[in-house]
mmCIF file of N, CA and C in Angstrom:
data_model
loop_
_atom_site.group_PDB
_atom_site.id
_atom_site.type_symbol
_atom_site.label_atom_id
_atom_site.label_comp_id
_atom_site.label_asym_id
_atom_site.label_seq_id
_atom_site.Cartn_x
_atom_site.Cartn_y
_atom_site.Cartn_z
ATOM 1 N N UNK A 875 0.842 -1.185 0.000
ATOM 2 C CA UNK A 875 0.000 0.000 0.000
ATOM 3 C C UNK A 875 0.888 1.249 0.000
ATOM 4 N N UNK A 876 0.416 2.275 -0.677
ATOM 5 C CA UNK A 876 1.078 3.572 -0.701
ATOM 6 C C UNK A 876 0.276 4.528 0.164
ATOM 7 N N UNK A 877 0.954 5.177 1.083
ATOM 8 C CA UNK A 877 0.328 6.239 1.872
ATOM 9 C C UNK A 877 0.618 7.558 1.181
ATOM 10 N N UNK A 878 -0.437 8.209 0.706
ATOM 11 C CA UNK A 878 -0.290 9.512 0.070
ATOM 12 C C UNK A 878 -0.559 10.554 1.150
ATOM 13 N N UNK A 879 0.504 11.214 1.585
ATOM 14 C CA UNK A 879 0.433 12.153 2.699
ATOM 15 C C UNK A 879 0.387 13.579 2.153
ATOM 16 N N UNK A 880 -0.641 14.307 2.582
ATOM 17 C CA UNK A 880 -0.880 15.643 2.042
ATOM 18 C C UNK A 880 -0.979 16.653 3.188
ATOM 19 N N UNK A 881 0.062 17.447 3.398
ATOM 20 C CA UNK A 881 -0.051 18.548 4.352
ATOM 21 C C UNK A 881 -0.723 19.727 3.647
ATOM 22 N N UNK A 882 -1.733 20.310 4.266
ATOM 23 C CA UNK A 882 -2.481 21.383 3.610
ATOM 24 C C UNK A 882 -2.511 22.655 4.446
ATOM 25 N N UNK A 883 -2.726 23.746 3.729
ATOM 26 C CA UNK A 883 -2.923 25.059 4.355
ATOM 27 C C UNK A 883 -3.782 25.898 3.413
ATOM 28 N N UNK A 884 -5.067 25.973 3.709
ATOM 29 C CA UNK A 884 -6.021 26.743 2.908
ATOM 30 C C UNK A 884 -6.020 26.268 1.443
ATOM 31 N N UNK A 885 -6.518 27.052 0.539
ATOM 32 C CA UNK A 885 -6.553 26.795 -0.902
ATOM 33 C C UNK A 885 -7.194 25.451 -1.295
ATOM 34 N N UNK A 886 -8.474 25.259 -0.957
ATOM 35 C CA UNK A 886 -9.146 23.996 -1.279
ATOM 36 C C UNK A 886 -9.219 23.690 -2.772
ATOM 37 N N UNK A 887 -9.157 24.700 -3.628
ATOM 38 C CA UNK A 887 -9.217 24.441 -5.071
ATOM 39 C C UNK A 887 -8.036 23.589 -5.528
ATOM 40 N N UNK A 888 -6.863 23.758 -4.909
ATOM 41 C CA UNK A 888 -5.704 22.929 -5.256
ATOM 42 C C UNK A 888 -5.852 21.523 -4.701
ATOM 43 N N UNK A 889 -6.363 21.427 -3.499
ATOM 44 C CA UNK A 889 -6.587 20.114 -2.888
ATOM 45 C C UNK A 889 -7.600 19.324 -3.708
ATOM 46 N N UNK A 890 -8.618 19.996 -4.210
ATOM 47 C CA UNK A 890 -9.614 19.356 -5.059
ATOM 48 C C UNK A 890 -8.955 18.769 -6.314
ATOM 49 N N UNK A 891 -8.115 19.542 -6.983
ATOM 50 C CA UNK A 891 -7.415 19.057 -8.178
ATOM 51 C C UNK A 891 -6.529 17.857 -7.830
ATOM 52 N N UNK A 892 -5.835 17.928 -6.710
ATOM 53 C CA UNK A 892 -4.960 16.835 -6.284
ATOM 54 C C UNK A 892 -5.760 15.561 -6.019
ATOM 55 N N UNK A 893 -6.818 15.660 -5.238
ATOM 56 C CA UNK A 893 -7.599 14.467 -4.914
ATOM 57 C C UNK A 893 -8.257 13.897 -6.173
ATOM 58 N N UNK A 894 -8.720 14.750 -7.044
ATOM 59 C CA UNK A 894 -9.289 14.271 -8.308
ATOM 60 C C UNK A 894 -8.262 13.473 -9.099
ATOM 61 N N UNK A 895 -7.016 13.929 -9.109
ATOM 62 C CA UNK A 895 -5.967 13.205 -9.837
ATOM 63 C C UNK A 895 -5.627 11.883 -9.155
ATOM 64 N N UNK A 896 -5.759 11.815 -7.853
ATOM 65 C CA UNK A 896 -5.522 10.557 -7.130
ATOM 66 C C UNK A 896 -6.635 9.558 -7.456
ATOM 67 N N UNK A 897 -7.865 10.036 -7.472
ATOM 68 C CA UNK A 897 -9.007 9.167 -7.787
ATOM 69 C C UNK A 897 -8.890 8.530 -9.168
ATOM 70 N N UNK A 898 -8.230 9.186 -10.099
ATOM 71 C CA UNK A 898 -8.100 8.698 -11.470
ATOM 72 C C UNK A 898 -6.975 7.687 -11.658
ATOM 73 N N UNK A 899 -6.196 7.430 -10.617
ATOM 74 C CA UNK A 899 -5.050 6.525 -10.751
ATOM 75 C C UNK A 899 -5.495 5.087 -11.029
ATOM 76 N N UNK A 900 -4.725 4.400 -11.865
ATOM 77 C CA UNK A 900 -4.996 2.993 -12.155
ATOM 78 C C UNK A 900 -4.531 2.113 -11.000
ATOM 79 N N UNK A 901 -3.543 2.558 -10.255
ATOM 80 C CA UNK A 901 -3.078 1.845 -9.060
ATOM 81 C C UNK A 901 -3.949 2.303 -7.902
ATOM 82 N N UNK A 902 -4.642 1.362 -7.263
ATOM 83 C CA UNK A 902 -5.649 1.756 -6.278
ATOM 84 C C UNK A 902 -5.349 1.310 -4.845
ATOM 85 N N UNK A 903 -4.197 0.705 -4.611
ATOM 86 C CA UNK A 903 -3.849 0.284 -3.257
ATOM 87 C C UNK A 903 -3.141 1.437 -2.540
ATOM 88 N N UNK A 904 -3.942 2.392 -2.103
ATOM 89 C CA UNK A 904 -3.392 3.565 -1.434
ATOM 90 C C UNK A 904 -4.349 4.029 -0.343
ATOM 91 N N UNK A 905 -3.803 4.845 0.528
ATOM 92 C CA UNK A 905 -4.598 5.581 1.503
ATOM 93 C C UNK A 905 -4.232 7.049 1.345
ATOM 94 N N UNK A 906 -5.191 7.914 1.615
ATOM 95 C CA UNK A 906 -4.958 9.353 1.547
ATOM 96 C C UNK A 906 -5.022 9.906 2.959
ATOM 97 N N UNK A 907 -3.957 10.605 3.343
ATOM 98 C CA UNK A 907 -3.873 11.189 4.680
ATOM 99 C C UNK A 907 -3.686 12.692 4.524
ATOM 100 N N UNK A 908 -4.568 13.444 5.130
ATOM 101 C CA UNK A 908 -4.473 14.903 5.074
ATOM 102 C C UNK A 908 -4.310 15.443 6.487
ATOM 103 N N UNK A 909 -3.252 16.221 6.674
ATOM 104 C CA UNK A 909 -3.052 16.971 7.907
ATOM 105 C C UNK A 909 -3.266 18.442 7.551
ATOM 106 N N UNK A 910 -4.305 19.036 8.105
ATOM 107 C CA UNK A 910 -4.774 20.352 7.674
ATOM 108 C C UNK A 910 -4.400 21.446 8.665
ATOM 109 N N UNK A 911 -3.603 22.381 8.203
ATOM 110 C CA UNK A 911 -3.159 23.518 8.996
ATOM 111 C C UNK A 911 -3.957 24.783 8.672
ATOM 112 N N UNK A 912 -5.077 24.637 7.992
ATOM 113 C CA UNK A 912 -5.834 25.780 7.486
ATOM 114 C C UNK A 912 -6.390 26.677 8.583
ATOM 115 N N UNK A 913 -6.614 27.914 8.171
ATOM 116 C CA UNK A 913 -7.211 28.895 9.084
ATOM 117 C C UNK A 913 -8.717 29.011 8.884
ATOM 118 N N UNK A 914 -9.257 28.253 7.914
ATOM 119 C CA UNK A 914 -10.703 28.271 7.673
ATOM 120 C C UNK A 914 -11.183 26.840 7.412
ATOM 121 N N UNK A 915 -12.460 26.685 7.103
ATOM 122 C CA UNK A 915 -13.055 25.353 6.938
ATOM 123 C C UNK A 915 -13.099 24.870 5.490
ATOM 124 N N UNK A 916 -12.442 25.563 4.586
ATOM 125 C CA UNK A 916 -12.539 25.235 3.171
ATOM 126 C C UNK A 916 -12.156 23.806 2.823
ATOM 127 N N UNK A 917 -11.031 23.344 3.297
ATOM 128 C CA UNK A 917 -10.579 21.988 2.983
ATOM 129 C C UNK A 917 -11.433 20.959 3.719
ATOM 130 N N UNK A 918 -11.759 21.230 4.946
ATOM 131 C CA UNK A 918 -12.636 20.340 5.710
ATOM 132 C C UNK A 918 -13.967 20.155 4.983
ATOM 133 N N UNK A 919 -14.568 21.243 4.547
ATOM 134 C CA UNK A 919 -15.838 21.166 3.828
ATOM 135 C C UNK A 919 -15.696 20.398 2.519
ATOM 136 N N UNK A 920 -14.615 20.635 1.796
ATOM 137 C CA UNK A 920 -14.373 19.921 0.545
ATOM 138 C C UNK A 920 -14.314 18.413 0.780
ATOM 139 N N UNK A 921 -13.568 17.999 1.773
ATOM 140 C CA UNK A 921 -13.404 16.564 2.062
ATOM 141 C C UNK A 921 -14.753 15.944 2.441
ATOM 142 N N UNK A 922 -15.486 16.597 3.310
ATOM 143 C CA UNK A 922 -16.754 16.047 3.789
ATOM 144 C C UNK A 922 -17.870 16.135 2.752
ATOM 145 N N UNK A 923 -17.869 17.177 1.940
ATOM 146 C CA UNK A 923 -18.946 17.357 0.963
ATOM 147 C C UNK A 923 -18.717 16.587 -0.338
ATOM 148 N N UNK A 924 -17.491 16.545 -0.813
ATOM 149 C CA UNK A 924 -17.223 15.971 -2.128
ATOM 150 C C UNK A 924 -16.542 14.604 -2.085
ATOM 151 N N UNK A 925 -15.751 14.357 -1.051
ATOM 152 C CA UNK A 925 -14.938 13.141 -1.031
ATOM 153 C C UNK A 925 -15.201 12.259 0.186
ATOM 154 N N UNK A 926 -16.372 12.342 0.756
ATOM 155 C CA UNK A 926 -16.702 11.581 1.962
ATOM 156 C C UNK A 926 -16.559 10.074 1.754
ATOM 157 N N UNK A 927 -16.856 9.583 0.568
ATOM 158 C CA UNK A 927 -16.806 8.154 0.304
ATOM 159 C C UNK A 927 -15.426 7.582 0.049
ATOM 160 N N UNK A 928 -14.391 8.411 0.031
ATOM 161 C CA UNK A 928 -13.035 7.926 -0.265
ATOM 162 C C UNK A 928 -12.293 7.377 0.947
ATOM 163 N N UNK A 929 -12.816 7.604 2.120
ATOM 164 C CA UNK A 929 -12.123 7.120 3.320
ATOM 165 C C UNK A 929 -10.849 7.892 3.622
ATOM 166 N N UNK A 930 -10.824 9.148 3.250
ATOM 167 C CA UNK A 930 -9.651 9.987 3.507
ATOM 168 C C UNK A 930 -9.468 10.136 5.008
ATOM 169 N N UNK A 931 -8.240 9.959 5.454
ATOM 170 C CA UNK A 931 -7.911 10.171 6.864
ATOM 171 C C UNK A 931 -7.576 11.648 7.034
ATOM 172 N N UNK A 932 -8.597 12.402 7.394
ATOM 173 C CA UNK A 932 -8.473 13.853 7.508
ATOM 174 C C UNK A 932 -8.386 14.251 8.969
ATOM 175 N N UNK A 933 -7.436 15.143 9.256
ATOM 176 C CA UNK A 933 -7.347 15.691 10.606
ATOM 177 C C UNK A 933 -6.986 17.169 10.531
ATOM 178 N N UNK A 934 -7.812 17.961 11.162
ATOM 179 C CA UNK A 934 -7.555 19.404 11.255
ATOM 180 C C UNK A 934 -6.753 19.657 12.519
ATOM 181 N N UNK A 935 -5.661 20.388 12.384
ATOM 182 C CA UNK A 935 -4.804 20.683 13.535
ATOM 183 C C UNK A 935 -5.453 21.739 14.421
ATOM 184 N N UNK A 936 -5.354 21.537 15.731
ATOM 185 C CA UNK A 936 -5.915 22.493 16.683
ATOM 186 C C UNK A 936 -5.138 23.797 16.700
ATOM 187 N N UNK A 937 -3.856 23.691 16.418
ATOM 188 C CA UNK A 937 -3.002 24.869 16.340
ATOM 189 C C UNK A 937 -2.198 24.778 15.048
ATOM 190 N N UNK A 938 -1.787 25.906 14.522
ATOM 191 C CA UNK A 938 -0.999 25.913 13.301
ATOM 192 C C UNK A 938 0.373 25.318 13.591
ATOM 193 N N UNK A 939 0.738 24.275 12.833
ATOM 194 C CA UNK A 939 1.997 23.581 13.061
ATOM 195 C C UNK A 939 3.140 24.106 12.203
ATOM 196 N N UNK A 940 2.823 24.723 11.087
ATOM 197 C CA UNK A 940 3.858 25.125 10.144
ATOM 198 C C UNK A 940 4.114 23.986 9.163
ATOM 199 N N UNK A 941 4.784 24.299 8.083
ATOM 200 C CA UNK A 941 4.948 23.364 6.968
ATOM 201 C C UNK A 941 5.614 22.045 7.364
ATOM 202 N N UNK A 942 6.718 22.101 8.052
ATOM 203 C CA UNK A 942 7.481 20.885 8.350
ATOM 204 C C UNK A 942 6.742 19.997 9.344
ATOM 205 N N UNK A 943 6.273 20.559 10.439
ATOM 206 C CA UNK A 943 5.570 19.753 11.433
ATOM 207 C C UNK A 943 4.252 19.213 10.885
ATOM 208 N N UNK A 944 3.589 19.978 10.041
ATOM 209 C CA UNK A 944 2.346 19.515 9.438
ATOM 210 C C UNK A 944 2.618 18.318 8.532
ATOM 211 N N UNK A 945 3.663 18.393 7.739
ATOM 212 C CA UNK A 945 4.042 17.283 6.861
ATOM 213 C C UNK A 945 4.418 16.054 7.695
ATOM 214 N N UNK A 946 5.213 16.253 8.718
ATOM 215 C CA UNK A 946 5.615 15.134 9.584
ATOM 216 C C UNK A 946 4.417 14.481 10.257
ATOM 217 N N UNK A 947 3.437 15.274 10.629
ATOM 218 C CA UNK A 947 2.232 14.731 11.265
ATOM 219 C C UNK A 947 1.500 13.808 10.300
ATOM 220 N N UNK A 948 1.386 14.209 9.041
ATOM 221 C CA UNK A 948 0.734 13.347 8.042
ATOM 222 C C UNK A 948 1.516 12.050 7.868
ATOM 223 N N UNK A 949 2.826 12.142 7.775
ATOM 224 C CA UNK A 949 3.668 10.951 7.585
ATOM 225 C C UNK A 949 3.544 9.998 8.774
ATOM 226 N N UNK A 950 3.484 10.528 9.972
ATOM 227 C CA UNK A 950 3.373 9.678 11.169
ATOM 228 C C UNK A 950 2.089 8.853 11.176
ATOM 229 N N UNK A 951 1.068 9.299 10.466
ATOM 230 C CA UNK A 951 -0.207 8.578 10.429
ATOM 231 C C UNK A 951 -0.256 7.532 9.322
ATOM 232 N N UNK A 952 0.813 7.440 8.540
ATOM 233 C CA UNK A 952 0.849 6.540 7.386
ATOM 234 C C UNK A 952 0.987 5.080 7.813
ATOM 235 N N UNK A 953 0.310 4.193 7.058
ATOM 236 C CA UNK A 953 0.386 2.761 7.299
ATOM 237 C C UNK A 953 0.940 1.990 6.105
ATOM 238 N N UNK A 954 1.205 2.669 5.011
ATOM 239 C CA UNK A 954 1.683 2.011 3.807
ATOM 240 C C UNK A 954 3.149 1.631 3.869
ATOM 241 N N UNK A 955 3.533 0.700 3.002
ATOM 242 C CA UNK A 955 4.945 0.333 2.866
ATOM 243 C C UNK A 955 5.714 1.443 2.159
ATOM 244 N N UNK A 956 5.021 2.186 1.318
ATOM 245 C CA UNK A 956 5.614 3.313 0.609
ATOM 246 C C UNK A 956 4.870 4.575 1.009
ATOM 247 N N UNK A 957 5.608 5.667 1.100
ATOM 248 C CA UNK A 957 5.018 6.957 1.432
ATOM 249 C C UNK A 957 5.277 7.912 0.285
ATOM 250 N N UNK A 958 4.226 8.556 -0.155
ATOM 251 C CA UNK A 958 4.302 9.562 -1.217
ATOM 252 C C UNK A 958 3.792 10.863 -0.637
ATOM 253 N N UNK A 959 4.670 11.836 -0.453
ATOM 254 C CA UNK A 959 4.261 13.149 0.029
ATOM 255 C C UNK A 959 3.869 13.985 -1.175
ATOM 256 N N UNK A 960 2.678 14.542 -1.110
ATOM 257 C CA UNK A 960 2.214 15.447 -2.159
ATOM 258 C C UNK A 960 1.695 16.701 -1.476
ATOM 259 N N UNK A 961 2.194 17.828 -1.905
ATOM 260 C CA UNK A 961 1.719 19.083 -1.342
ATOM 261 C C UNK A 961 0.439 19.490 -2.059
ATOM 262 N N UNK A 962 -0.317 20.354 -1.452
ATOM 263 C CA UNK A 962 -1.665 20.637 -1.936
ATOM 264 C C UNK A 962 -1.701 21.172 -3.361
ATOM 265 N N UNK A 963 -0.625 21.752 -3.847
ATOM 266 C CA UNK A 963 -0.634 22.257 -5.214
ATOM 267 C C UNK A 963 0.017 21.281 -6.205
ATOM 268 N N UNK A 964 0.288 20.058 -5.754
ATOM 269 C CA UNK A 964 0.774 18.997 -6.636
ATOM 270 C C UNK A 964 -0.418 18.244 -7.207
ATOM 271 N N UNK A 965 -0.177 17.469 -8.234
ATOM 272 C CA UNK A 965 -1.188 16.561 -8.762
ATOM 273 C C UNK A 965 -0.500 15.569 -9.675
ATOM 274 N N UNK A 966 -1.185 14.445 -9.930
ATOM 275 C CA UNK A 966 -0.699 13.469 -10.890
ATOM 276 C C UNK A 966 -1.166 13.907 -12.277
ATOM 277 N N UNK A 967 -0.248 14.010 -13.208
ATOM 278 C CA UNK A 967 -0.579 14.478 -14.549
ATOM 279 C C UNK A 967 -1.051 13.350 -15.459
ATOM 280 N N UNK A 968 -0.853 12.105 -15.030
ATOM 281 C CA UNK A 968 -1.322 10.977 -15.838
ATOM 282 C C UNK A 968 -1.874 9.890 -14.931
ATOM 283 N N UNK A 969 -2.760 9.077 -15.456
ATOM 284 C CA UNK A 969 -3.472 8.069 -14.669
ATOM 285 C C UNK A 969 -2.580 6.920 -14.204
ATOM 286 N N UNK A 970 -1.464 6.697 -14.855
ATOM 287 C CA UNK A 970 -0.570 5.592 -14.504
ATOM 288 C C UNK A 970 0.588 6.040 -13.619
ATOM 289 N N UNK A 971 0.584 7.278 -13.180
ATOM 290 C CA UNK A 971 1.718 7.826 -12.440
ATOM 291 C C UNK A 971 2.043 7.032 -11.178
ATOM 292 N N UNK A 972 1.054 6.742 -10.368
ATOM 293 C CA UNK A 972 1.288 6.021 -9.120
ATOM 294 C C UNK A 972 1.733 4.591 -9.406
ATOM 295 N N UNK A 973 1.153 3.949 -10.400
ATOM 296 C CA UNK A 973 1.558 2.591 -10.785
ATOM 297 C C UNK A 973 3.012 2.576 -11.233
ATOM 298 N N UNK A 974 3.425 3.565 -11.999
ATOM 299 C CA UNK A 974 4.820 3.647 -12.459
ATOM 300 C C UNK A 974 5.768 3.851 -11.281
ATOM 301 N N UNK A 975 5.365 4.687 -10.340
ATOM 302 C CA UNK A 975 6.201 4.921 -9.170
ATOM 303 C C UNK A 975 6.382 3.640 -8.366
ATOM 304 N N UNK A 976 5.290 2.929 -8.112
ATOM 305 C CA UNK A 976 5.362 1.689 -7.339
ATOM 306 C C UNK A 976 6.189 0.651 -8.078
ATOM 307 N N UNK A 977 5.997 0.531 -9.367
ATOM 308 C CA UNK A 977 6.754 -0.423 -10.170
ATOM 309 C C UNK A 977 8.248 -0.124 -10.112
ATOM 310 N N UNK A 978 8.609 1.132 -10.278
ATOM 311 C CA UNK A 978 10.019 1.515 -10.225
ATOM 312 C C UNK A 978 10.611 1.246 -8.847
ATOM 313 N N UNK A 979 9.857 1.528 -7.811
ATOM 314 C CA UNK A 979 10.339 1.276 -6.445
ATOM 315 C C UNK A 979 10.536 -0.221 -6.215
ATOM 316 N N UNK A 980 9.621 -1.036 -6.709
ATOM 317 C CA UNK A 980 9.712 -2.480 -6.509
ATOM 318 C C UNK A 980 10.812 -3.117 -7.340
ATOM 319 N N UNK A 981 11.161 -2.542 -8.460
ATOM 320 C CA UNK A 981 12.166 -3.117 -9.342
ATOM 321 C C UNK A 981 13.592 -2.726 -8.982
ATOM 322 N N UNK A 982 13.761 -1.750 -8.131
ATOM 323 C CA UNK A 982 15.095 -1.278 -7.789
ATOM 324 C C UNK A 982 15.432 -1.685 -6.364
ATOM 325 N N UNK A 983 16.344 -2.647 -6.220
ATOM 326 C CA UNK A 983 16.705 -3.171 -4.894
ATOM 327 C C UNK A 983 17.325 -2.106 -4.000
ATOM 328 N N UNK A 984 17.992 -1.152 -4.593
ATOM 329 C CA UNK A 984 18.690 -0.127 -3.834
ATOM 330 C C UNK A 984 17.733 0.763 -3.044
ATOM 331 N N UNK A 985 16.557 0.970 -3.583
ATOM 332 C CA UNK A 985 15.588 1.827 -2.903
ATOM 333 C C UNK A 985 15.071 1.105 -1.669
ATOM 334 N N UNK A 986 15.089 1.793 -0.570
ATOM 335 C CA UNK A 986 14.595 1.226 0.671
ATOM 336 C C UNK A 986 15.704 0.704 1.564
ATOM 337 N N UNK A 987 16.828 0.271 0.979
ATOM 338 C CA UNK A 987 17.942 -0.220 1.795
ATOM 339 C C UNK A 987 18.481 0.877 2.698
ATOM 340 N N UNK A 988 18.747 2.020 2.104
ATOM 341 C CA UNK A 988 19.324 3.130 2.849
ATOM 342 C C UNK A 988 18.451 4.366 2.734
ATOM 343 N N UNK A 989 17.203 4.139 2.372
ATOM 344 C CA UNK A 989 16.269 5.241 2.177
ATOM 345 C C UNK A 989 16.834 6.256 1.185
ATOM 346 N N UNK A 990 17.312 5.727 0.077
ATOM 347 C CA UNK A 990 17.896 6.551 -0.971
ATOM 348 C C UNK A 990 16.850 7.496 -1.557
ATOM 349 N N UNK A 991 17.121 8.798 -1.530
ATOM 350 C CA UNK A 991 16.191 9.728 -2.175
ATOM 351 C C UNK A 991 16.203 9.502 -3.686
ATOM 352 N N UNK A 992 15.040 9.548 -4.300
ATOM 353 C CA UNK A 992 14.956 9.293 -5.730
ATOM 354 C C UNK A 992 13.983 10.254 -6.391
ATOM 355 N N UNK A 993 14.064 10.312 -7.678
ATOM 356 C CA UNK A 993 13.031 10.947 -8.489
ATOM 357 C C UNK A 993 12.874 10.089 -9.713
ATOM 358 N N UNK A 994 11.736 10.162 -10.337
ATOM 359 C CA UNK A 994 11.451 9.336 -11.498
ATOM 360 C C UNK A 994 11.344 10.211 -12.738
ATOM 361 N N UNK A 995 11.917 9.725 -13.814
ATOM 362 C CA UNK A 995 11.786 10.399 -15.092
ATOM 363 C C UNK A 995 11.590 9.327 -16.142
ATOM 364 N N UNK A 996 10.492 9.396 -16.849
ATOM 365 C CA UNK A 996 10.178 8.397 -17.868
ATOM 366 C C UNK A 996 10.200 6.983 -17.294
ATOM 367 N N UNK A 997 9.753 6.823 -16.033
ATOM 368 C CA UNK A 997 9.677 5.512 -15.406
ATOM 369 C C UNK A 997 11.009 4.968 -14.938
ATOM 370 N N UNK A 998 12.080 5.741 -15.030
ATOM 371 C CA UNK A 998 13.402 5.295 -14.599
ATOM 372 C C UNK A 998 13.752 5.954 -13.267
ATOM 373 N N UNK A 999 14.458 5.201 -12.418
ATOM 374 C CA UNK A 999 14.849 5.714 -11.111
ATOM 375 C C UNK A 999 16.174 6.450 -11.252
ATOM 376 N N UNK A 1000 16.234 7.642 -10.713
ATOM 377 C CA UNK A 1000 17.454 8.445 -10.711
ATOM 378 C C UNK A 1000 17.690 8.941 -9.296
ATOM 379 N N UNK A 1001 18.942 8.939 -8.863
ATOM 380 C CA UNK A 1001 19.255 9.446 -7.532
ATOM 381 C C UNK A 1001 19.404 10.957 -7.572
ATOM 382 N N UNK A 1002 19.104 11.582 -6.469
ATOM 383 C CA UNK A 1002 19.348 13.010 -6.320
ATOM 384 C C UNK A 1002 19.619 13.289 -4.855
ATOM 385 N N UNK A 1003 19.914 14.502 -4.514
ATOM 386 C CA UNK A 1003 20.319 14.827 -3.155
ATOM 387 C C UNK A 1003 19.178 14.785 -2.152
ATOM 388 N N UNK A 1004 17.984 15.128 -2.583
ATOM 389 C CA UNK A 1004 16.840 15.112 -1.683
ATOM 390 C C UNK A 1004 15.575 14.920 -2.492
ATOM 391 N N UNK A 1005 14.519 14.559 -1.801
ATOM 392 C CA UNK A 1005 13.225 14.387 -2.463
ATOM 393 C C UNK A 1005 12.165 15.090 -1.639
ATOM 394 N N UNK A 1006 11.547 16.086 -2.224
ATOM 395 C CA UNK A 1006 10.429 16.733 -1.552
ATOM 396 C C UNK A 1006 9.153 16.032 -1.984
ATOM 397 N N UNK A 1007 8.966 15.913 -3.258
ATOM 398 C CA UNK A 1007 7.803 15.222 -3.796
ATOM 399 C C UNK A 1007 8.064 14.991 -5.273
ATOM 400 N N UNK A 1008 7.306 14.104 -5.860
ATOM 401 C CA UNK A 1008 7.383 13.898 -7.287
ATOM 402 C C UNK A 1008 6.255 14.710 -7.877
ATOM 403 N N UNK A 1009 6.543 15.911 -8.283
ATOM 404 C CA UNK A 1009 5.539 16.873 -8.722
ATOM 405 C C UNK A 1009 5.067 16.563 -10.126
ATOM 406 N N UNK A 1010 3.758 16.533 -10.302
ATOM 407 C CA UNK A 1010 3.146 16.319 -11.614
ATOM 408 C C UNK A 1010 3.668 15.072 -12.292
ATOM 409 N N UNK A 1011 3.894 14.026 -11.529
ATOM 410 C CA UNK A 1011 4.433 12.779 -12.103
ATOM 411 C C UNK A 1011 3.550 12.279 -13.198
#
């Protein structure tokens, strides 16, 4: 299973685009975790009104945590073997993106041994210094 961890702060229109792109994925063994640092109810309302049937693990923070702590909070709630951090303004640009990521991770023995940071390009694994997210994969 892939845990898709989404730290959010306001701007529900971006979260809507992101979740819509997740719903379209051909790879369906995932969970969606949202840690919400918003100052209003926009994202909460979006999740409950439009995506209630997805089983999204949504939690609104009682106090503003800031970007790093909010992201870490989402990751701590993950149960998947793989974790995919996506920020609220990210989205999958193609329906096979998550399947390609999982396939590449499973085919490369080096990944996971030392928690090697990676990025994917054309379905190939490449090393880099750090990984924030795979934007518009």
